[in-house]
């Protein structure tokens, strides 16, 4: 009788282990397949401000959008503009494709008021008169320790919006306008 009970217990234990491992793999698969939020790390080099925010499937909370709009403000006039949320989503895509999710995107220029843009245009012929910066649809940036050419290549691979490459000035411009590319100074 004892040998039968021992054998039965072994079979029941083995069945429990098999059943448990089957459930565990489903739990493990659910954890792996659950999308993680994309994190956006920004640092405005002109103001010294940093911001870390996240989104799920391109959706930022209204509170996060306010913070993002603020960090992208015109530093000359302190004017805040509503920035196209697709621009922020595009930046997270660039970060992710570069494998730089923990790196900060270093912002040189986000929103520009018409007045600031005109002043910049007087100093440099490379500034467009009807810039996407004025519309809140552009950012000039770089990421420390990542070659500009690689950032440009990844931005172009998204095939959405404009990509300007400025190797001498050390930044890449991206915007949410029509698809186009150019090389500046």
PDB file of N, CA and C in Angstrom, residues 9-69:
ATOM      1  N   UNK A   9       1.932   9.714  -5.459  1.00  0.00           N
ATOM      2  CA  UNK A   9       2.382  11.055  -5.088  1.00  0.00           C
ATOM      3  C   UNK A   9       3.398  11.593  -6.101  1.00  0.00           C
ATOM      4  N   UNK A  10       4.292  10.714  -6.549  1.00  0.00           N
ATOM      5  CA  UNK A  10       5.278  11.142  -7.547  1.00  0.00           C
ATOM      6  C   UNK A  10       4.588  11.585  -8.832  1.00  0.00           C
ATOM      7  N   UNK A  11       3.618  10.807  -9.284  1.00  0.00           N
ATOM      8  CA  UNK A  11       2.886  11.161 -10.511  1.00  0.00           C
ATOM      9  C   UNK A  11       2.095  12.448 -10.334  1.00  0.00           C
ATOM     10  N   UNK A  12       1.461  12.593  -9.191  1.00  0.00           N
ATOM     11  CA  UNK A  12       0.708  13.824  -8.921  1.00  0.00           C
ATOM     12  C   UNK A  12       1.650  15.036  -8.859  1.00  0.00           C
ATOM     13  N   UNK A  13       2.817  14.865  -8.227  1.00  0.00           N
ATOM     14  CA  UNK A  13       3.795  15.956  -8.161  1.00  0.00           C
ATOM     15  C   UNK A  13       4.292  16.328  -9.552  1.00  0.00           C
ATOM     16  N   UNK A  14       4.603  15.317 -10.355  1.00  0.00           N
ATOM     17  CA  UNK A  14       5.070  15.564 -11.714  1.00  0.00           C
ATOM     18  C   UNK A  14       3.992  16.285 -12.524  1.00  0.00           C
ATOM     19  N   UNK A  15       2.758  15.850 -12.378  1.00  0.00           N
ATOM     20  CA  UNK A  15       1.646  16.516 -13.071  1.00  0.00           C
ATOM     21  C   UNK A  15       1.500  17.965 -12.629  1.00  0.00           C
ATOM     22  N   UNK A  16       1.659  18.216 -11.347  1.00  0.00           N
ATOM     23  CA  UNK A  16       1.582  19.584 -10.829  1.00  0.00           C
ATOM     24  C   UNK A  16       2.706  20.457 -11.363  1.00  0.00           C
ATOM     25  N   UNK A  17       3.890  19.887 -11.462  1.00  0.00           N
ATOM     26  CA  UNK A  17       5.033  20.644 -11.993  1.00  0.00           C
ATOM     27  C   UNK A  17       4.790  20.980 -13.463  1.00  0.00           C
ATOM     28  N   UNK A  18       4.332  20.014 -14.218  1.00  0.00           N
ATOM     29  CA  UNK A  18       4.066  20.247 -15.646  1.00  0.00           C
ATOM     30  C   UNK A  18       2.964  21.289 -15.814  1.00  0.00           C
ATOM     31  N   UNK A  19       1.886  21.131 -15.066  1.00  0.00           N
ATOM     32  CA  UNK A  19       0.781  22.085 -15.138  1.00  0.00           C
ATOM     33  C   UNK A  19       1.244  23.478 -14.703  1.00  0.00           C
ATOM     34  N   UNK A  20       2.003  23.552 -13.629  1.00  0.00           N
ATOM     35  CA  UNK A  20       2.505  24.837 -13.128  1.00  0.00           C
ATOM     36  C   UNK A  20       3.446  25.516 -14.115  1.00  0.00           C
ATOM     37  N   UNK A  21       4.318  24.732 -14.753  1.00  0.00           N
ATOM     38  CA  UNK A  21       5.246  25.333 -15.710  1.00  0.00           C
ATOM     39  C   UNK A  21       4.509  25.836 -16.943  1.00  0.00           C
ATOM     40  N   UNK A  22       3.425  25.153 -17.310  1.00  0.00           N
ATOM     41  CA  UNK A  22       2.615  25.635 -18.435  1.00  0.00           C
ATOM     42  C   UNK A  22       1.971  26.973 -18.112  1.00  0.00           C
ATOM     43  N   UNK A  23       1.482  27.140 -16.906  1.00  0.00           N
ATOM     44  CA  UNK A  23       0.894  28.415 -16.491  1.00  0.00           C
ATOM     45  C   UNK A  23       1.968  29.488 -16.365  1.00  0.00           C
ATOM     46  N   UNK A  24       3.125  29.115 -15.847  1.00  0.00           N
ATOM     47  CA  UNK A  24       4.203  30.061 -15.672  1.00  0.00           C
ATOM     48  C   UNK A  24       4.655  30.624 -17.015  1.00  0.00           C
ATOM     49  N   UNK A  25       4.719  29.775 -18.026  1.00  0.00           N
ATOM     50  CA  UNK A  25       5.166  30.273 -19.321  1.00  0.00           C
ATOM     51  C   UNK A  25       4.162  31.278 -19.891  1.00  0.00           C
ATOM     52  N   UNK A  26       2.872  31.091 -19.621  1.00  0.00           N
ATOM     53  CA  UNK A  26       1.875  32.066 -20.077  1.00  0.00           C
ATOM     54  C   UNK A  26       2.049  33.398 -19.353  1.00  0.00           C
ATOM     55  N   UNK A  27       2.324  33.321 -18.068  1.00  0.00           N
ATOM     56  CA  UNK A  27       2.564  34.548 -17.300  1.00  0.00           C
ATOM     57  C   UNK A  27       3.825  35.230 -17.808  1.00  0.00           C
ATOM     58  N   UNK A  28       4.870  34.442 -18.013  1.00  0.00           N
ATOM     59  CA  UNK A  28       6.113  35.004 -18.520  1.00  0.00           C
ATOM     60  C   UNK A  28       5.908  35.624 -19.897  1.00  0.00           C
ATOM     61  N   UNK A  29       5.153  34.966 -20.756  1.00  0.00           N
ATOM     62  CA  UNK A  29       4.871  35.503 -22.085  1.00  0.00           C
ATOM     63  C   UNK A  29       4.070  36.800 -21.986  1.00  0.00           C
ATOM     64  N   UNK A  30       3.142  36.865 -21.059  1.00  0.00           N
ATOM     65  CA  UNK A  30       2.345  38.079 -20.889  1.00  0.00           C
ATOM     66  C   UNK A  30       3.236  39.237 -20.449  1.00  0.00           C
ATOM     67  N   UNK A  31       4.193  38.963 -19.575  1.00  0.00           N
ATOM     68  CA  UNK A  31       5.094  40.011 -19.116  1.00  0.00           C
ATOM     69  C   UNK A  31       5.968  40.500 -20.266  1.00  0.00           C
ATOM     70  N   UNK A  32       6.497  39.579 -21.052  1.00  0.00           N
ATOM     71  CA  UNK A  32       7.365  39.932 -22.177  1.00  0.00           C
ATOM     72  C   UNK A  32       6.593  40.676 -23.255  1.00  0.00           C
ATOM     73  N   UNK A  33       5.356  40.262 -23.514  1.00  0.00           N
ATOM     74  CA  UNK A  33       4.597  40.855 -24.617  1.00  0.00           C
ATOM     75  C   UNK A  33       3.904  42.167 -24.244  1.00  0.00           C
ATOM     76  N   UNK A  34       3.858  42.513 -22.956  1.00  0.00           N
ATOM     77  CA  UNK A  34       3.242  43.765 -22.542  1.00  0.00           C
ATOM     78  C   UNK A  34       4.152  44.916 -22.968  1.00  0.00           C
ATOM     79  N   UNK A  35       3.630  45.838 -23.786  1.00  0.00           N
ATOM     80  CA  UNK A  35       4.502  46.919 -24.263  1.00  0.00           C
ATOM     81  C   UNK A  35       4.931  47.831 -23.122  1.00  0.00           C
ATOM     82  N   UNK A  36       6.220  48.143 -23.129  1.00  0.00           N
ATOM     83  CA  UNK A  36       6.755  49.057 -22.128  1.00  0.00           C
ATOM     84  C   UNK A  36       6.577  50.480 -22.652  1.00  0.00           C
ATOM     85  N   UNK A  37       6.351  51.419 -21.760  1.00  0.00           N
ATOM     86  CA  UNK A  37       6.242  52.799 -22.234  1.00  0.00           C
ATOM     87  C   UNK A  37       7.586  53.264 -22.792  1.00  0.00           C
ATOM     88  N   UNK A  38       7.519  54.086 -23.825  1.00  0.00           N
ATOM     89  CA  UNK A  38       8.730  54.677 -24.377  1.00  0.00           C
ATOM     90  C   UNK A  38       9.078  55.903 -23.549  1.00  0.00           C
ATOM     91  N   UNK A  39      10.314  56.000 -23.147  1.00  0.00           N
ATOM     92  CA  UNK A  39      10.775  57.096 -22.307  1.00  0.00           C
ATOM     93  C   UNK A  39      11.470  58.131 -23.177  1.00  0.00           C
ATOM     94  N   UNK A  40      11.150  59.381 -22.941  1.00  0.00           N
ATOM     95  CA  UNK A  40      11.777  60.488 -23.651  1.00  0.00           C
ATOM     96  C   UNK A  40      12.566  61.306 -22.642  1.00  0.00           C
ATOM     97  N   UNK A  41      13.864  61.450 -22.892  1.00  0.00           N
ATOM     98  CA  UNK A  41      14.752  62.206 -22.005  1.00  0.00           C
ATOM     99  C   UNK A  41      15.259  63.419 -22.780  1.00  0.00           C
ATOM    100  N   UNK A  42      14.898  64.599 -22.321  1.00  0.00           N
ATOM    101  CA  UNK A  42      15.293  65.836 -22.992  1.00  0.00           C
ATOM    102  C   UNK A  42      16.129  66.705 -22.066  1.00  0.00           C
ATOM    103  N   UNK A  43      17.065  67.431 -22.664  1.00  0.00           N
ATOM    104  CA  UNK A  43      17.850  68.423 -21.923  1.00  0.00           C
ATOM    105  C   UNK A  43      18.016  69.626 -22.836  1.00  0.00           C
ATOM    106  N   UNK A  44      17.530  70.775 -22.406  1.00  0.00           N
ATOM    107  CA  UNK A  44      17.683  72.005 -23.175  1.00  0.00           C
ATOM    108  C   UNK A  44      19.031  72.608 -22.792  1.00  0.00           C
ATOM    109  N   UNK A  45      19.978  72.596 -23.732  1.00  0.00           N
ATOM    110  CA  UNK A  45      21.338  73.057 -23.422  1.00  0.00           C
ATOM    111  C   UNK A  45      21.393  74.554 -23.150  1.00  0.00           C
ATOM    112  N   UNK A  46      20.419  75.310 -23.638  1.00  0.00           N
ATOM    113  CA  UNK A  46      20.424  76.764 -23.444  1.00  0.00           C
ATOM    114  C   UNK A  46      19.855  77.191 -22.097  1.00  0.00           C
ATOM    115  N   UNK A  47      18.928  76.419 -21.561  1.00  0.00           N
ATOM    116  CA  UNK A  47      18.316  76.779 -20.275  1.00  0.00           C
ATOM    117  C   UNK A  47      18.813  75.904 -19.126  1.00  0.00           C
ATOM    118  N   UNK A  48      19.438  74.775 -19.463  1.00  0.00           N
ATOM    119  CA  UNK A  48      19.921  73.851 -18.440  1.00  0.00           C
ATOM    120  C   UNK A  48      18.837  72.946 -17.875  1.00  0.00           C
ATOM    121  N   UNK A  49      17.635  73.018 -18.413  1.00  0.00           N
ATOM    122  CA  UNK A  49      16.517  72.221 -17.900  1.00  0.00           C
ATOM    123  C   UNK A  49      16.509  70.823 -18.507  1.00  0.00           C
ATOM    124  N   UNK A  50      16.110  69.861 -17.684  1.00  0.00           N
ATOM    125  CA  UNK A  50      15.967  68.479 -18.139  1.00  0.00           C
ATOM    126  C   UNK A  50      14.564  67.997 -17.841  1.00  0.00           C
ATOM    127  N   UNK A  51      14.129  67.025 -18.627  1.00  0.00           N
ATOM    128  CA  UNK A  51      12.796  66.456 -18.449  1.00  0.00           C
ATOM    129  C   UNK A  51      12.823  64.999 -18.887  1.00  0.00           C
ATOM    130  N   UNK A  52      12.214  64.148 -18.073  1.00  0.00           N
ATOM    131  CA  UNK A  52      12.040  62.744 -18.428  1.00  0.00           C
ATOM    132  C   UNK A  52      10.554  62.471 -18.385  1.00  0.00           C
ATOM    133  N   UNK A  53      10.028  61.965 -19.491  1.00  0.00           N
ATOM    134  CA  UNK A  53       8.599  61.653 -19.569  1.00  0.00           C
ATOM    135  C   UNK A  53       8.436  60.382 -20.385  1.00  0.00           C
ATOM    136  N   UNK A  54       7.239  59.829 -20.385  1.00  0.00           N
ATOM    137  CA  UNK A  54       7.011  58.599 -21.147  1.00  0.00           C
ATOM    138  C   UNK A  54       5.645  58.639 -21.805  1.00  0.00           C
ATOM    139  N   UNK A  55       5.473  57.742 -22.743  1.00  0.00           N
ATOM    140  CA  UNK A  55       4.185  57.639 -23.422  1.00  0.00           C
ATOM    141  C   UNK A  55       3.935  56.197 -23.827  1.00  0.00           C
ATOM    142  N   UNK A  56       2.679  55.886 -24.019  1.00  0.00           N
ATOM    143  CA  UNK A  56       2.251  54.587 -24.522  1.00  0.00           C
ATOM    144  C   UNK A  56       1.660  54.803 -25.900  1.00  0.00           C
ATOM    145  N   UNK A  57       2.238  54.153 -26.896  1.00  0.00           N
ATOM    146  CA  UNK A  57       1.722  54.202 -28.273  1.00  0.00           C
ATOM    147  C   UNK A  57       1.516  55.624 -28.778  1.00  0.00           C
ATOM    148  N   UNK A  58       2.447  56.512 -28.483  1.00  0.00           N
ATOM    149  CA  UNK A  58       2.397  57.871 -29.002  1.00  0.00           C
ATOM    150  C   UNK A  58       1.511  58.818 -28.219  1.00  0.00           C
ATOM    151  N   UNK A  59       0.956  58.374 -27.103  1.00  0.00           N
ATOM    152  CA  UNK A  59       0.061  59.230 -26.318  1.00  0.00           C
ATOM    153  C   UNK A  59       0.785  59.744 -25.085  1.00  0.00           C
ATOM    154  N   UNK A  60       0.914  61.063 -24.998  1.00  0.00           N
ATOM    155  CA  UNK A  60       1.464  61.716 -23.812  1.00  0.00           C
ATOM    156  C   UNK A  60       0.302  62.301 -23.013  1.00  0.00           C
ATOM    157  N   UNK A  61       0.415  62.297 -21.713  1.00  0.00           N
ATOM    158  CA  UNK A  61      -0.637  62.894 -20.877  1.00  0.00           C
ATOM    159  C   UNK A  61      -0.647  64.404 -21.099  1.00  0.00           C
ATOM    160  N   UNK A  62      -1.791  65.063 -20.874  1.00  0.00           N
ATOM    161  CA  UNK A  62      -1.840  66.527 -21.002  1.00  0.00           C
ATOM    162  C   UNK A  62      -0.808  67.235 -20.113  1.00  0.00           C
ATOM    163  N   UNK A  63      -0.590  66.718 -18.908  1.00  0.00           N
ATOM    164  CA  UNK A  63       0.396  67.326 -17.998  1.00  0.00           C
ATOM    165  C   UNK A  63       1.804  67.207 -18.581  1.00  0.00           C
ATOM    166  N   UNK A  64       2.124  66.032 -19.154  1.00  0.00           N
ATOM    167  CA  UNK A  64       3.440  65.848 -19.760  1.00  0.00           C
ATOM    168  C   UNK A  64       3.602  66.734 -20.991  1.00  0.00           C
ATOM    169  N   UNK A  65       2.547  66.894 -21.777  1.00  0.00           N
ATOM    170  CA  UNK A  65       2.627  67.770 -22.954  1.00  0.00           C
ATOM    171  C   UNK A  65       2.916  69.212 -22.549  1.00  0.00           C
ATOM    172  N   UNK A  66       2.323  69.660 -21.462  1.00  0.00           N
ATOM    173  CA  UNK A  66       2.610  71.017 -20.977  1.00  0.00           C
ATOM    174  C   UNK A  66       4.087  71.168 -20.620  1.00  0.00           C
ATOM    175  N   UNK A  67       4.634  70.170 -19.946  1.00  0.00           N
ATOM    176  CA  UNK A  67       6.051  70.201 -19.577  1.00  0.00           C
ATOM    177  C   UNK A  67       6.937  70.151 -20.821  1.00  0.00           C
ATOM    178  N   UNK A  68       6.556  69.331 -21.792  1.00  0.00           N
ATOM    179  CA  UNK A  68       7.315  69.231 -23.036  1.00  0.00           C
ATOM    180  C   UNK A  68       7.268  70.546 -23.807  1.00  0.00           C
ATOM    181  N   UNK A  69       6.098  71.156 -23.867  1.00  0.00           N
ATOM    182  CA  UNK A  69       5.971  72.453 -24.546  1.00  0.00           C
ATOM    183  C   UNK A  69       6.863  73.498 -23.869  1.00  0.00           C
TER     184      UNK A  69
END
